[in-house]
Short mmCIF file of C-alpha atoms in Angstrom, two decimals:
data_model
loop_
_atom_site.label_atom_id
_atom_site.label_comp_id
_atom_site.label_asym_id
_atom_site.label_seq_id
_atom_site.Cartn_x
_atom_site.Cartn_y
_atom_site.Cartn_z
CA UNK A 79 16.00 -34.44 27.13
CA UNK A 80 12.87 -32.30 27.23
CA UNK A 81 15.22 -29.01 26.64
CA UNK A 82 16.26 -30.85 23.59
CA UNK A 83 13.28 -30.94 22.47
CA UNK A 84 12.27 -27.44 22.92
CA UNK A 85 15.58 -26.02 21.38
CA UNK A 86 14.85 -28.22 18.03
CA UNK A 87 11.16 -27.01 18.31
CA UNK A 88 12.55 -23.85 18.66
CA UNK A 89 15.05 -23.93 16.19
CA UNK A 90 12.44 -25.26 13.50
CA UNK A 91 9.85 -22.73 13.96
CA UNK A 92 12.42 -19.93 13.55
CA UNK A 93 14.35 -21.54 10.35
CA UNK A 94 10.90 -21.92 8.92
CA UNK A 95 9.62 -18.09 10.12
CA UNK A 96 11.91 -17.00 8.00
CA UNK A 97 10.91 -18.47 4.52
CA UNK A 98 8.26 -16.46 2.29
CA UNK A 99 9.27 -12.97 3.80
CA UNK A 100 9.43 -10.50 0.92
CA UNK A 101 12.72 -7.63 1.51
CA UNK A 102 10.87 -4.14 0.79
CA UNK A 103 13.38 -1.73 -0.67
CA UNK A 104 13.82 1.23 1.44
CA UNK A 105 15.82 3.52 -1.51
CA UNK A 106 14.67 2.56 -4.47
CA UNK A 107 16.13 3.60 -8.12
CA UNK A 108 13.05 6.09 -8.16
CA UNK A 109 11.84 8.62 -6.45
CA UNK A 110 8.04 9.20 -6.05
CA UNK A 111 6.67 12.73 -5.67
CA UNK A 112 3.12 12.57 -5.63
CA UNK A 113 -0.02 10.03 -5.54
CA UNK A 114 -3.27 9.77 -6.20
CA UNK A 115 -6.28 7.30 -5.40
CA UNK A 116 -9.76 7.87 -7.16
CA UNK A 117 -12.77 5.85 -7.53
CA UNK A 118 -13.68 5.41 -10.93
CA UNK A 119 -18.00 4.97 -12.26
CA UNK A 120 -18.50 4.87 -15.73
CA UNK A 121 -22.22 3.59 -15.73
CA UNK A 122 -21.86 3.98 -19.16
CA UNK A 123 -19.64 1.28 -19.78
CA UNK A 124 -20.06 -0.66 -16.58
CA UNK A 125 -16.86 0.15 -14.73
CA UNK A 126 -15.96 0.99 -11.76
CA UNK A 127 -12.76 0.32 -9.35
CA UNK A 128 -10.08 2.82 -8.48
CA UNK A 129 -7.29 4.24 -10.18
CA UNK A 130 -3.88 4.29 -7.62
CA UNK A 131 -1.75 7.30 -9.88
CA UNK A 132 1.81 7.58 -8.91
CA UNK A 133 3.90 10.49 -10.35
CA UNK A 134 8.36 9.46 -10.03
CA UNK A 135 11.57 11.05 -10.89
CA UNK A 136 14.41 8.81 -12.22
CA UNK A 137 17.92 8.96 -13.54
CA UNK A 138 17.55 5.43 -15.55
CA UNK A 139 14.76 3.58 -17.57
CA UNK A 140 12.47 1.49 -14.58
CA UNK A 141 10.43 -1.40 -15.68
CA UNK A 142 7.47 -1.59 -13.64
CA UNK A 143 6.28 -4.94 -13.43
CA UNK A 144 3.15 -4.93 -11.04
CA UNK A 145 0.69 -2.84 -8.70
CA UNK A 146 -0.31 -4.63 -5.50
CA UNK A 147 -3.76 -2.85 -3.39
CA UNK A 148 -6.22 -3.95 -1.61
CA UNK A 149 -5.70 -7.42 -2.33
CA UNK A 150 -5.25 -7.51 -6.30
CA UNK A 151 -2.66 -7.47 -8.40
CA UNK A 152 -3.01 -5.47 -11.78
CA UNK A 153 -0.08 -4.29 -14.12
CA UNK A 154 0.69 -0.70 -14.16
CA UNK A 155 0.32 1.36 -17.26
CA UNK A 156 3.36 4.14 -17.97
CA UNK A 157 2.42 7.64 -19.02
CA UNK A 158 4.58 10.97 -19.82
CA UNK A 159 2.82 13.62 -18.71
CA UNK A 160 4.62 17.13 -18.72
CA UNK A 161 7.77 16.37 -18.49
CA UNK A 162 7.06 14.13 -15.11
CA UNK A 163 6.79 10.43 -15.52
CA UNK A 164 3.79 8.64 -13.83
CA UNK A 165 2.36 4.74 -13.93
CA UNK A 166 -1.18 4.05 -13.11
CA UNK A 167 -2.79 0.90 -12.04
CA UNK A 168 -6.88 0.71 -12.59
CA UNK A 169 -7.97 -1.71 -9.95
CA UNK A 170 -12.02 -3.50 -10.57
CA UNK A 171 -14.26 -3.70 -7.60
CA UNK A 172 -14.83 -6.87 -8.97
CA UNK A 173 -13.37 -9.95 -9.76
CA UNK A 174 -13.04 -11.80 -12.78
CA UNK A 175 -14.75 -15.60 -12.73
CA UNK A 176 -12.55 -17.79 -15.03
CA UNK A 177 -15.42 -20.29 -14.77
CA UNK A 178 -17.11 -21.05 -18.14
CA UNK A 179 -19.88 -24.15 -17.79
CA UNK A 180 -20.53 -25.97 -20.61
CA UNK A 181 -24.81 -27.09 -21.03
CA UNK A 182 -23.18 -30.57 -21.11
CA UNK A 183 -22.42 -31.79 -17.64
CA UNK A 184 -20.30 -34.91 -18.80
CA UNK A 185 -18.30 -32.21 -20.86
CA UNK A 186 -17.60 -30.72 -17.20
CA UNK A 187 -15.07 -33.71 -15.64
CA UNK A 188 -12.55 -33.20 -18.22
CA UNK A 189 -12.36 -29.54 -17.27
CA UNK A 190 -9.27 -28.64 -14.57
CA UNK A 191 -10.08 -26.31 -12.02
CA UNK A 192 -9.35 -22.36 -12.17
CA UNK A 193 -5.60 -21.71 -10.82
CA UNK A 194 -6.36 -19.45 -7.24
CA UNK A 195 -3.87 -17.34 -6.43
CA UNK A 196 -2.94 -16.10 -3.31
CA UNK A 197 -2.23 -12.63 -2.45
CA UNK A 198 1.76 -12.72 -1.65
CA UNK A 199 1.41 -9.83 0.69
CA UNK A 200 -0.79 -8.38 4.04
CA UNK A 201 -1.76 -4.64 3.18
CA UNK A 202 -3.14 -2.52 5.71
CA UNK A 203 -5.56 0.16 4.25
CA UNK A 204 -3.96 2.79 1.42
CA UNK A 205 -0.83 0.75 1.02
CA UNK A 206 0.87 -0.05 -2.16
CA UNK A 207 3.49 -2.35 -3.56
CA UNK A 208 5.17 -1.99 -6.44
CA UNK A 209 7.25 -4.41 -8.01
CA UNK A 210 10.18 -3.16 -10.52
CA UNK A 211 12.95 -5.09 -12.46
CA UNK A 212 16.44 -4.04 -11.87
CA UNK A 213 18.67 -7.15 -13.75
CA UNK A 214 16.24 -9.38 -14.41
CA UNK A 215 15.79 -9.23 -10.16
CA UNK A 216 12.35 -8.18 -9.34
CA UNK A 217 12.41 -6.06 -6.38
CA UNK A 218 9.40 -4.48 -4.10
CA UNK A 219 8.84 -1.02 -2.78
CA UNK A 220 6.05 0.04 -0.38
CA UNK A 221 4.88 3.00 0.40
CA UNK A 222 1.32 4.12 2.12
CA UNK A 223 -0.94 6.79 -0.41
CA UNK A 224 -2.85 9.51 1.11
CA UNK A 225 -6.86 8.58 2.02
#
């Protein structure tokens, strides 16, 4: 009876080990020649965060759907830049508060809470995901960028 027991346990904590693991693609449709991290500081219009520039080849037409560093997910911009194809993803320092108080406090109850979303990933330091469409399937490449 008690190996029972610690088969099923067993057998449970693998089945459910399993669920939430994202596949990485180890060939994607692209292939990425260069990248770039650099802080950005523009006092001048408050900003500052760091740009994550990533230069590709590719045979067919990729749609880039998100840039995943350092625990934030922004969505990549595409540029054509002499003859080479690049996206960049500007990532804030900062985080954006969705929480607007109203002077009225009895206003506040009806008010739902801000949606938190948790990071679907665990980066080490200078790694990047990208996430790509390929069929309406969204697949994920990573790949580490130079310090």
């Amino acid at each position: 009876m008690k190996v029972f027991k610690i088969l099923s346990t067993l057998l449970i904590v693998s089945l459910f080990s399993q669920c939430g693991i994202t596949k990485f693609k180890k060939n994607p449709p692209f292939l990425i020649t260069s990248t770039i991290k650099k802080s950005v500081l523009d006092e001048y219009n408050n900003v500052k965060g760091t740009n994550i520039i990533i230069t590709y080849t590719s045979s067919t037409n990729i749609e880039f759907d998100s840039l995943y560093y350092s625990n934030r997910i922004v969505k990549p911009h595409k540029d054509k830049l002499n003859n080479s194809k690049q996206i960049t993803g500007f990532i804030p320092t900062y985080k954006k508060s969705d929480l607007i108080l109203d002077n009225n406090s009895t206003k506040e109850f009806n008010k739902s809470f801000p949606e938190i979303k948790k990071f679907p990933f665990k980066l080490s330091e200078n790694v990047v995901v990208i996430s790509y469409k390929i069929n309406d399937k969204i697949k994920f490449y990573k790949f580490k960028i130079p310090s």
